[in-house]
Amino acid sequence: MLLRLTILCAWLCVFTTGARAVSPLEFKRAITAGTHESLSGQFIVHDAPPVFGYLVDVDRLTNLVRLDPTLLAVSIERIKSAVLEQLGTHDQWRDHIAINLHHIQGNEPITITPLRFDRDWLYRVDVPDAVERPQLVSAIAEVVLLEIANRSTAKSVELPAWFVQGLAREIQCTAQYELVIDPPKRVGGADPFRYVFNSGRRADPLAQAHEELRTVPPLTLEQLSWPGDWKFTGDAALAYGCSAQLFYHDLLNLPNGRAAMRAFLGELPQHLNWQISFLTAFHNNFASQRELEKWWALDVVQFTGRDLTQTWPSAESWNKLDQVLRQSVEIRSNLKDQPLRNQVSLATIIHDWDAAHQKPVLREKSQQLAILRARVSQDLVYLVDDYRRVIDSYLNKKDFGVYIPLGKTLTPPALDNIARNALQQLAVLEARREQLRPKAAPAVAVITR
């Protein structure tokens, strides 16, 4: 099977490069050219034909990384794993992807060509052997998404640019290790070659986007939807990439956002217009395109109005929120015992406390959440807003009755429909908060050879 695929990829490599005739010698060289299979077997990397020297002085272009075919096969698998982690899904690939390296000749793009053979797809990716890291990550992320979306269709889907650009920037900011591996460089000494991998995620993946969007205006939803080629050069490319990442990131952090994003990818083959696929997948969050536009406009205002240089990392933000959501109380078994301090949740306050004690504590919690919002990481902003919204709604709708200074209500507290509804909403928020609980940071991995 691998030999058959290799021959097919080599034939495509030769045949699709131009309209000229292919000699038997060229075809034989194409078949016997070096190939490198990735760990999962999905990717086949073809070496660039040998030449003496580079047509472009790569060493002077510090933004480019030389692509070693063997290391490229590893880098591609890392990028794919990061994409699958973002979507919350497992590797169930079906169709092969051929990566054809060629010698760089200038500022050239990476091209992706989906090819249909009977019931199978084959994806050809033409890559210069020296590229910018974001360019390679974006291209591999796009072809991985294409392979997932095309599994149930005979016509290749068209992925929205914000999806590809937003996801690509997000995985570059959240990956626990370097996605694109540099070839080792000799540094001298007894241990001339060294690799050092990143250890841990960035404190806030949107920090760079926030900094950039303070100098360039964020894009509207219409501009994100229909970017045009000119959007991917200069400041326009920067504005588009940052806006796309914010749009993608905050969609993912909506309730069931990850599942909706997977559903969106599955819906793309069913509709000619990606907006219909989107509203079908995110129907629990947006009833119409108008609601999506309003949400995005408010999201941009909230995001650009927060100074992310003063925010806490995600783990610290989660712990600060946990502290606000609990109330410290003193408990005595009898009057002679020393009081014991304990913490109770918002649900316990609403369910068990009387009106005299509920109201002032809940008001204080709402104020604390408003102050907390300015400092928490971006992934927790909406959760903080939702907690405050539930508390304020309960305070506005609840009839606390008339009570005397001793704190005893004239009517005994009852668990009415307003309280039950608040408790149900708090249970949903607690489940969301538990999903965002920070995980232990991985240990530093240093590999030498």
Short mmCIF file of C-alpha atoms in Angstrom, two decimals:
data_model
loop_
_atom_site.label_atom_id
_atom_site.label_comp_id
_atom_site.label_asym_id
_atom_site.label_seq_id
_atom_site.Cartn_x
_atom_site.Cartn_y
_atom_site.Cartn_z
CA MET A 1 0.00 0.00 0.00
CA LEU A 2 2.79 2.42 0.94
CA LEU A 3 4.72 1.60 -2.22
CA ARG A 4 1.61 2.18 -4.32
CA LEU A 5 0.97 5.50 -2.60
CA THR A 6 4.59 6.55 -3.01
CA ILE A 7 4.49 5.81 -6.75
CA LEU A 8 1.23 7.76 -7.07
CA CYS A 9 2.62 10.73 -5.15
CA ALA A 10 5.80 10.69 -7.23
CA TRP A 11 3.77 10.60 -10.44
CA LEU A 12 1.72 13.57 -9.23
CA CYS A 13 4.89 15.38 -8.24
CA VAL A 14 6.21 15.10 -11.79
CA PHE A 15 3.04 15.26 -13.83
CA THR A 16 1.40 18.27 -12.16
CA THR A 17 4.50 20.50 -12.18
CA GLY A 18 3.92 21.56 -15.77
CA ALA A 19 2.52 20.72 -19.14
CA ARG A 20 5.81 19.43 -20.60
CA ALA A 21 6.22 15.72 -21.36
CA VAL A 22 7.68 13.47 -18.69
CA SER A 23 10.54 11.28 -19.81
CA PRO A 24 10.97 7.71 -18.48
CA LEU A 25 14.18 8.83 -16.75
CA GLU A 26 12.36 11.65 -14.92
CA PHE A 27 9.58 9.29 -13.88
CA LYS A 28 12.12 6.76 -12.54
CA ARG A 29 13.87 9.50 -10.56
CA ALA A 30 10.54 10.63 -9.15
CA ILE A 31 9.74 7.12 -7.93
CA THR A 32 13.13 6.55 -6.39
CA ALA A 33 13.37 10.01 -4.79
CA GLY A 34 13.73 10.07 -1.02
CA THR A 35 10.46 9.80 0.91
CA HIS A 36 9.81 10.05 4.63
CA GLU A 37 6.67 8.65 6.25
CA SER A 38 5.31 10.35 9.36
CA LEU A 39 4.60 8.45 12.56
CA SER A 40 0.87 8.03 11.91
CA GLY A 41 1.46 7.08 8.27
CA GLN A 42 -0.82 9.83 6.98
CA PHE A 43 1.93 12.12 5.68
CA ILE A 44 4.51 11.26 3.01
CA VAL A 45 7.30 13.85 2.71
CA HIS A 46 9.19 13.95 -0.60
CA ASP A 47 12.70 15.43 -0.67
CA ALA A 48 13.52 18.34 -2.93
CA PRO A 49 15.77 17.36 -5.85
CA PRO A 50 19.46 17.93 -5.11
CA VAL A 51 21.03 21.26 -6.13
CA PHE A 52 24.27 23.03 -5.33
CA GLY A 53 23.50 25.88 -2.97
CA TYR A 54 20.33 27.87 -2.46
CA LEU A 55 18.75 30.19 -5.00
CA VAL A 56 17.87 32.43 -2.04
CA ASP A 57 20.30 33.33 0.76
CA VAL A 58 18.27 31.73 3.54
CA ASP A 59 20.87 32.37 6.23
CA ARG A 60 20.30 36.12 5.97
CA LEU A 61 16.54 35.75 6.35
CA THR A 62 16.21 35.09 10.07
CA ASN A 63 12.44 34.69 9.84
CA LEU A 64 12.79 31.53 7.74
CA VAL A 65 13.47 28.02 8.98
CA ARG A 66 15.13 25.40 6.77
CA LEU A 67 13.01 22.28 6.44
CA ASP A 68 14.80 19.00 6.93
CA PRO A 69 12.55 16.24 5.46
CA THR A 70 12.95 13.90 8.44
CA LEU A 71 12.28 16.63 11.01
CA LEU A 72 9.45 17.99 8.86
CA ALA A 73 7.63 14.65 9.19
CA VAL A 74 7.84 15.06 12.98
CA SER A 75 6.78 18.73 12.87
CA ILE A 76 3.73 17.91 10.76
CA GLU A 77 2.54 15.31 13.27
CA ARG A 78 2.96 17.84 16.06
CA ILE A 79 0.87 20.40 14.22
CA LYS A 80 -1.81 17.79 13.51
CA SER A 81 -1.90 16.75 17.18
CA ALA A 82 -2.31 20.39 18.21
CA VAL A 83 -5.22 20.80 15.77
CA LEU A 84 -6.95 17.66 17.06
CA GLU A 85 -6.46 18.83 20.64
CA GLN A 86 -8.07 22.16 19.78
CA LEU A 87 -11.11 20.38 18.34
CA GLY A 88 -11.23 17.87 21.19
CA THR A 89 -11.15 14.86 18.87
CA HIS A 90 -8.99 11.81 18.17
CA ASP A 91 -6.88 10.93 15.15
CA GLN A 92 -9.14 9.01 12.74
CA TRP A 93 -7.49 9.97 9.46
CA ARG A 94 -8.62 8.34 6.24
CA ASP A 95 -6.77 9.96 3.34
CA HIS A 96 -3.07 10.49 2.73
CA ILE A 97 -1.31 13.84 2.42
CA ALA A 98 1.77 14.20 0.20
CA ILE A 99 4.24 16.93 1.16
CA ASN A 100 6.44 17.88 -1.81
CA LEU A 101 9.49 19.96 -0.92
CA HIS A 102 11.09 22.21 -3.53
CA HIS A 103 13.93 24.71 -3.32
CA ILE A 104 12.85 28.19 -2.37
CA GLN A 105 13.03 30.76 -5.16
CA GLY A 106 11.60 33.81 -3.44
CA ASN A 107 8.56 34.94 -1.49
CA GLU A 108 6.23 32.12 -2.52
CA PRO A 109 3.15 30.59 -0.87
CA ILE A 110 2.49 27.02 0.19
CA THR A 111 -0.12 25.53 -2.14
CA ILE A 112 -2.65 22.83 -1.26
CA THR A 113 -4.27 20.75 -4.00
CA PRO A 114 -7.06 18.26 -3.11
CA LEU A 115 -7.22 15.43 -5.65
CA ARG A 116 -10.09 12.91 -5.92
CA PHE A 117 -9.42 9.28 -6.95
CA ASP A 118 -12.50 7.08 -7.06
CA ARG A 119 -13.71 7.17 -3.43
CA ASP A 120 -10.49 8.46 -1.90
CA TRP A 121 -8.85 11.83 -1.57
CA LEU A 122 -5.16 12.64 -1.89
CA TYR A 123 -3.85 16.01 -0.79
CA ARG A 124 -0.76 17.45 -2.41
CA VAL A 125 1.04 20.22 -0.48
CA ASP A 126 3.88 22.03 -2.28
CA VAL A 127 6.24 23.56 0.27
CA PRO A 128 9.43 25.62 -0.20
CA ASP A 129 12.30 24.11 1.76
CA ALA A 130 12.67 27.34 3.75
CA VAL A 131 9.52 28.97 5.16
CA GLU A 132 8.24 31.12 7.98
CA ARG A 133 6.95 29.05 10.89
CA PRO A 134 3.44 30.61 10.94
CA GLN A 135 3.15 29.95 7.21
CA LEU A 136 3.89 26.24 7.64
CA VAL A 137 1.65 25.85 10.70
CA SER A 138 -1.25 27.54 8.91
CA ALA A 139 -0.87 25.36 5.78
CA ILE A 140 -0.67 22.07 7.69
CA ALA A 141 -3.60 23.08 9.92
CA GLU A 142 -5.62 23.85 6.78
CA VAL A 143 -4.91 20.53 5.06
CA VAL A 144 -5.69 18.59 8.28
CA LEU A 145 -9.03 20.40 8.56
CA LEU A 146 -9.72 19.73 4.87
CA GLU A 147 -9.04 16.02 5.29
CA ILE A 148 -11.51 15.87 8.20
CA ALA A 149 -14.22 17.87 6.42
CA ASN A 150 -13.95 16.01 3.08
CA ARG A 151 -14.38 12.49 4.46
CA SER A 152 -18.10 12.47 3.69
CA THR A 153 -18.17 14.37 0.41
CA ALA A 154 -16.99 13.97 -3.19
CA LYS A 155 -16.49 17.74 -3.60
CA SER A 156 -13.85 19.51 -1.56
CA VAL A 157 -15.21 22.04 0.94
CA GLU A 158 -14.04 25.64 1.19
CA LEU A 159 -12.84 26.44 4.68
CA PRO A 160 -13.49 29.98 5.93
CA ALA A 161 -10.24 31.90 6.29
CA TRP A 162 -10.99 32.99 9.87
CA PHE A 163 -11.25 29.33 10.91
CA VAL A 164 -7.85 28.38 9.49
CA GLN A 165 -6.04 31.57 10.54
CA GLY A 166 -7.62 31.68 14.00
CA LEU A 167 -6.92 28.05 14.80
CA ALA A 168 -3.35 28.27 13.46
CA ARG A 169 -2.51 31.29 15.62
CA GLU A 170 -4.16 29.67 18.63
CA ILE A 171 -2.13 26.46 18.46
CA GLN A 172 1.08 28.44 18.07
CA CYS A 173 0.25 30.30 21.29
CA THR A 174 -0.92 27.28 23.29
CA ALA A 175 1.35 24.42 22.19
CA GLN A 176 3.40 22.89 25.02
CA TYR A 177 6.34 22.31 22.66
CA GLU A 178 7.88 23.79 19.53
CA LEU A 179 5.66 22.88 16.58
CA VAL A 180 8.25 23.40 13.85
CA ILE A 181 11.61 21.81 14.68
CA ASP A 182 14.79 23.53 13.54
CA PRO A 183 17.59 21.40 12.13
CA PRO A 184 20.30 21.07 14.83
CA LYS A 185 23.12 23.57 14.66
CA ARG A 186 26.70 22.93 15.71
CA VAL A 187 27.57 25.08 18.71
CA GLY A 188 30.97 23.57 19.60
CA GLY A 189 32.16 21.69 22.68
CA ALA A 190 31.75 18.05 23.63
CA ASP A 191 27.98 18.24 23.07
CA PRO A 192 27.77 20.02 19.71
CA PHE A 193 24.06 19.48 19.03
CA ARG A 194 21.22 20.41 21.36
CA TYR A 195 17.44 20.59 21.28
CA VAL A 196 15.47 22.55 23.88
CA PHE A 197 11.69 22.24 23.81
CA ASN A 198 9.14 24.62 25.27
CA SER A 199 7.69 23.63 28.64
CA GLY A 200 4.18 24.83 29.31
CA ARG A 201 1.57 27.02 27.68
CA ARG A 202 1.69 30.79 27.53
CA ALA A 203 -0.07 32.58 30.36
CA ASP A 204 -2.56 34.18 27.98
CA PRO A 205 -2.73 33.03 24.34
CA LEU A 206 -4.45 36.29 23.35
CA ALA A 207 -1.84 38.61 24.87
CA GLN A 208 -0.09 39.23 21.55
CA ALA A 209 -3.40 39.68 19.72
CA HIS A 210 -4.49 42.21 22.34
CA GLU A 211 -1.26 44.16 21.95
CA GLU A 212 -1.57 44.22 18.17
CA LEU A 213 -5.25 45.19 18.15
CA ARG A 214 -4.41 48.27 20.18
CA THR A 215 -2.50 49.60 17.15
CA VAL A 216 -4.64 48.25 14.30
CA PRO A 217 -8.45 48.26 14.33
CA PRO A 218 -10.20 44.87 14.77
CA LEU A 219 -12.16 43.63 11.79
CA THR A 220 -15.91 43.46 11.49
CA LEU A 221 -17.67 40.15 11.00
CA GLU A 222 -18.19 40.96 7.32
CA GLN A 223 -14.47 41.62 6.88
CA LEU A 224 -13.64 38.35 8.62
CA SER A 225 -16.12 36.50 6.42
CA TRP A 226 -14.88 37.90 3.10
CA PRO A 227 -11.20 38.79 3.54
CA GLY A 228 -9.92 38.85 -0.04
CA ASP A 229 -6.28 38.23 -0.94
CA TRP A 230 -5.19 41.73 0.08
CA LYS A 231 -5.98 40.97 3.72
CA PHE A 232 -2.97 38.68 4.04
CA THR A 233 -0.20 41.24 3.51
CA GLY A 234 1.28 43.85 5.83
CA ASP A 235 -0.79 45.44 8.59
CA ALA A 236 -3.95 44.05 7.01
CA ALA A 237 -2.65 40.50 7.51
CA LEU A 238 -1.81 41.33 11.12
CA ALA A 239 -5.26 42.74 11.79
CA TYR A 240 -6.92 39.77 10.13
CA GLY A 241 -4.85 37.16 11.98
CA CYS A 242 -5.39 38.76 15.40
CA SER A 243 -9.11 39.29 14.82
CA ALA A 244 -9.51 35.73 13.53
CA GLN A 245 -7.76 34.32 16.60
CA LEU A 246 -9.98 36.32 18.95
CA PHE A 247 -13.10 35.23 17.06
CA TYR A 248 -12.05 31.57 17.06
CA HIS A 249 -10.82 31.59 20.69
CA ASP A 250 -13.99 33.11 22.13
CA LEU A 251 -16.26 30.88 20.06
CA LEU A 252 -14.40 27.90 21.49
CA ASN A 253 -14.99 29.20 25.03
CA LEU A 254 -18.76 29.48 24.61
CA PRO A 255 -20.84 26.80 26.38
CA ASN A 256 -20.22 23.60 24.37
CA GLY A 257 -18.08 25.69 22.02
CA ARG A 258 -15.65 22.88 21.22
CA ALA A 259 -18.43 20.46 20.32
CA ALA A 260 -20.10 23.15 18.19
CA MET A 261 -16.82 23.76 16.35
CA ARG A 262 -16.55 20.06 15.52
CA ALA A 263 -20.16 20.10 14.35
CA PHE A 264 -19.39 23.15 12.19
CA LEU A 265 -16.59 21.27 10.46
CA GLY A 266 -18.95 18.35 9.85
CA GLU A 267 -21.69 20.64 8.49
CA LEU A 268 -19.49 22.37 5.89
CA PRO A 269 -20.00 19.69 3.18
CA GLN A 270 -23.78 20.00 3.57
CA HIS A 271 -24.06 23.65 2.55
CA LEU A 272 -22.60 25.94 -0.11
CA ASN A 273 -22.49 28.81 2.38
CA TRP A 274 -20.37 28.39 5.51
CA GLN A 275 -22.64 30.81 7.42
CA ILE A 276 -25.51 28.31 7.21
CA SER A 277 -23.22 25.54 8.46
CA PHE A 278 -22.09 27.81 11.29
CA LEU A 279 -25.58 28.76 12.47
CA THR A 280 -26.63 25.12 12.30
CA ALA A 281 -23.72 24.07 14.50
CA PHE A 282 -23.95 27.02 16.91
CA HIS A 283 -27.75 27.15 17.08
CA ASN A 284 -27.72 27.04 20.89
CA ASN A 285 -25.63 30.22 20.98
CA PHE A 286 -26.86 32.25 18.00
CA ALA A 287 -30.35 32.13 16.56
CA SER A 288 -29.44 34.33 13.59
CA GLN A 289 -26.59 36.05 11.80
CA ARG A 290 -27.70 39.28 13.45
CA GLU A 291 -27.15 37.82 16.91
CA LEU A 292 -23.67 36.66 15.88
CA GLU A 293 -22.83 40.17 14.65
CA LYS A 294 -24.02 41.72 17.93
CA TRP A 295 -22.02 39.19 19.95
CA TRP A 296 -18.85 39.88 17.96
CA ALA A 297 -19.24 43.67 18.23
CA LEU A 298 -19.62 43.42 22.02
CA ASP A 299 -16.78 40.91 22.21
CA VAL A 300 -14.39 43.29 20.44
CA VAL A 301 -15.31 46.15 22.78
CA GLN A 302 -14.81 44.00 25.86
CA PHE A 303 -11.52 42.59 24.60
CA THR A 304 -9.86 45.80 23.48
CA GLY A 305 -11.08 47.59 26.61
CA ARG A 306 -9.17 45.24 28.93
CA ASP A 307 -5.46 45.71 29.64
CA LEU A 308 -4.10 42.18 29.32
CA THR A 309 -0.72 43.28 30.64
CA GLN A 310 -2.41 43.54 34.04
CA THR A 311 -4.29 40.23 33.95
CA TRP A 312 -3.42 37.10 35.88
CA PRO A 313 -2.42 33.82 34.21
CA SER A 314 -5.21 31.30 33.68
CA ALA A 315 -4.38 29.17 36.72
CA GLU A 316 -4.21 32.17 39.06
CA SER A 317 -7.40 33.61 37.55
CA TRP A 318 -9.22 30.34 38.20
CA ASN A 319 -8.09 30.31 41.84
CA LYS A 320 -9.12 33.96 42.34
CA LEU A 321 -12.56 33.20 40.93
CA ASP A 322 -12.82 30.16 43.20
CA GLN A 323 -12.14 32.37 46.21
CA VAL A 324 -14.84 34.87 45.23
CA LEU A 325 -17.44 32.14 44.72
CA ARG A 326 -17.05 30.88 48.28
CA GLN A 327 -18.13 32.62 51.47
CA SER A 328 -16.23 32.13 54.71
CA VAL A 329 -18.47 31.50 57.74
CA GLU A 330 -18.04 30.63 61.41
CA ILE A 331 -19.69 27.50 62.74
CA ARG A 332 -20.23 26.63 66.43
CA SER A 333 -21.52 23.34 67.79
CA ASN A 334 -22.62 25.24 70.89
CA LEU A 335 -22.00 28.64 72.46
CA LYS A 336 -19.08 27.42 74.59
CA ASP A 337 -17.02 26.03 71.69
CA GLN A 338 -14.51 28.03 69.67
CA PRO A 339 -15.90 28.89 66.25
CA LEU A 340 -14.69 26.84 63.30
CA ARG A 341 -14.25 28.54 59.95
CA ASN A 342 -15.77 26.92 56.89
CA GLN A 343 -16.56 27.94 53.32
CA VAL A 344 -19.92 27.64 51.62
CA SER A 345 -20.87 27.94 47.97
CA LEU A 346 -23.32 30.33 46.30
CA ALA A 347 -25.76 27.45 45.94
CA THR A 348 -25.70 26.83 49.70
CA ILE A 349 -26.33 30.53 50.37
CA ILE A 350 -29.37 30.58 48.09
CA HIS A 351 -30.70 27.23 49.26
CA ASP A 352 -30.17 27.43 53.02
CA TRP A 353 -29.74 31.02 54.17
CA ASP A 354 -32.55 33.34 55.12
CA ALA A 355 -33.21 36.60 53.30
CA ALA A 356 -31.53 38.78 55.92
CA HIS A 357 -28.19 37.10 55.31
CA GLN A 358 -28.57 36.21 51.62
CA LYS A 359 -29.07 39.65 50.15
CA PRO A 360 -26.00 41.55 51.44
CA VAL A 361 -23.63 38.64 50.77
CA LEU A 362 -24.86 38.12 47.21
CA ARG A 363 -24.61 41.86 46.51
CA GLU A 364 -21.02 41.78 47.73
CA LYS A 365 -20.28 38.78 45.50
CA SER A 366 -21.64 40.62 42.47
CA GLN A 367 -19.39 43.59 43.20
CA GLN A 368 -16.37 41.34 43.70
CA LEU A 369 -17.03 39.63 40.37
CA ALA A 370 -17.21 43.02 38.63
CA ILE A 371 -13.79 43.93 40.05
CA LEU A 372 -12.40 40.47 39.28
CA ARG A 373 -13.43 40.70 35.62
CA ALA A 374 -10.78 43.33 34.85
CA ARG A 375 -7.95 41.02 35.94
CA VAL A 376 -8.92 37.46 34.96
CA SER A 377 -7.50 35.80 31.85
CA GLN A 378 -9.54 35.99 28.66
CA ASP A 379 -10.71 32.37 28.83
CA LEU A 380 -12.56 33.11 32.09
CA VAL A 381 -14.13 36.47 31.24
CA TYR A 382 -17.40 35.03 29.99
CA LEU A 383 -17.67 32.68 32.96
CA VAL A 384 -17.25 35.59 35.37
CA ASP A 385 -19.90 37.54 33.44
CA ASP A 386 -22.32 34.61 33.61
CA TYR A 387 -21.90 34.15 37.36
CA ARG A 388 -22.59 37.82 37.92
CA ARG A 389 -25.57 37.74 35.58
CA VAL A 390 -27.16 34.84 37.52
CA ILE A 391 -26.62 36.58 40.87
CA ASP A 392 -27.98 39.94 39.66
CA SER A 393 -31.00 38.28 38.05
CA TYR A 394 -31.76 36.44 41.29
CA LEU A 395 -31.43 39.62 43.36
CA ASN A 396 -33.69 41.58 40.99
CA LYS A 397 -36.42 38.95 40.74
CA LYS A 398 -36.41 37.53 44.26
CA ASP A 399 -38.91 38.93 46.76
CA PHE A 400 -36.93 38.89 49.98
CA GLY A 401 -39.91 40.02 52.04
CA VAL A 402 -39.75 42.26 55.09
CA TYR A 403 -37.24 41.40 57.73
CA ILE A 404 -36.26 42.80 61.12
CA PRO A 405 -32.73 43.69 62.34
CA LEU A 406 -32.41 40.40 64.22
CA GLY A 407 -32.29 38.73 60.83
CA LYS A 408 -35.46 36.65 61.13
CA THR A 409 -37.88 37.01 58.23
CA LEU A 410 -41.55 37.49 58.95
CA THR A 411 -42.24 34.63 56.55
CA PRO A 412 -40.07 31.51 56.53
CA PRO A 413 -37.70 31.21 53.55
CA ALA A 414 -39.03 29.05 50.75
CA LEU A 415 -37.31 27.55 47.71
CA ASP A 416 -39.47 29.15 45.02
CA ASN A 417 -39.12 28.91 41.25
CA ILE A 418 -36.75 31.87 41.12
CA ALA A 419 -34.37 30.18 43.56
CA ARG A 420 -34.66 26.83 41.76
CA ASN A 421 -33.85 28.47 38.44
CA ALA A 422 -30.82 30.22 39.94
CA LEU A 423 -29.57 26.94 41.42
CA GLN A 424 -29.93 25.17 38.08
CA GLN A 425 -27.94 27.91 36.31
CA LEU A 426 -25.25 27.82 38.99
CA ALA A 427 -24.92 24.05 38.54
CA VAL A 428 -24.29 24.56 34.81
CA LEU A 429 -21.70 27.26 35.53
CA GLU A 430 -19.97 25.04 38.08
CA ALA A 431 -19.64 22.30 35.47
CA ARG A 432 -18.11 24.80 33.03
CA ARG A 433 -15.73 26.08 35.70
CA GLU A 434 -14.64 22.55 36.53
CA GLN A 435 -13.77 21.98 32.86
CA LEU A 436 -11.50 25.04 33.01
CA ARG A 437 -9.74 23.93 36.19
CA PRO A 438 -5.99 24.36 35.54
CA LYS A 439 -3.92 21.25 35.04
CA ALA A 440 -0.49 20.69 36.49
CA ALA A 441 2.22 22.18 34.28
CA PRO A 442 4.37 19.60 32.45
CA ALA A 443 7.98 19.17 33.45
CA VAL A 444 10.73 20.83 31.45
CA ALA A 445 11.93 18.50 28.69
CA VAL A 446 15.50 18.95 27.53
CA ILE A 447 16.86 16.47 25.02
CA THR A 448 20.52 16.50 24.13
CA ARG A 449 22.51 14.48 21.74
#
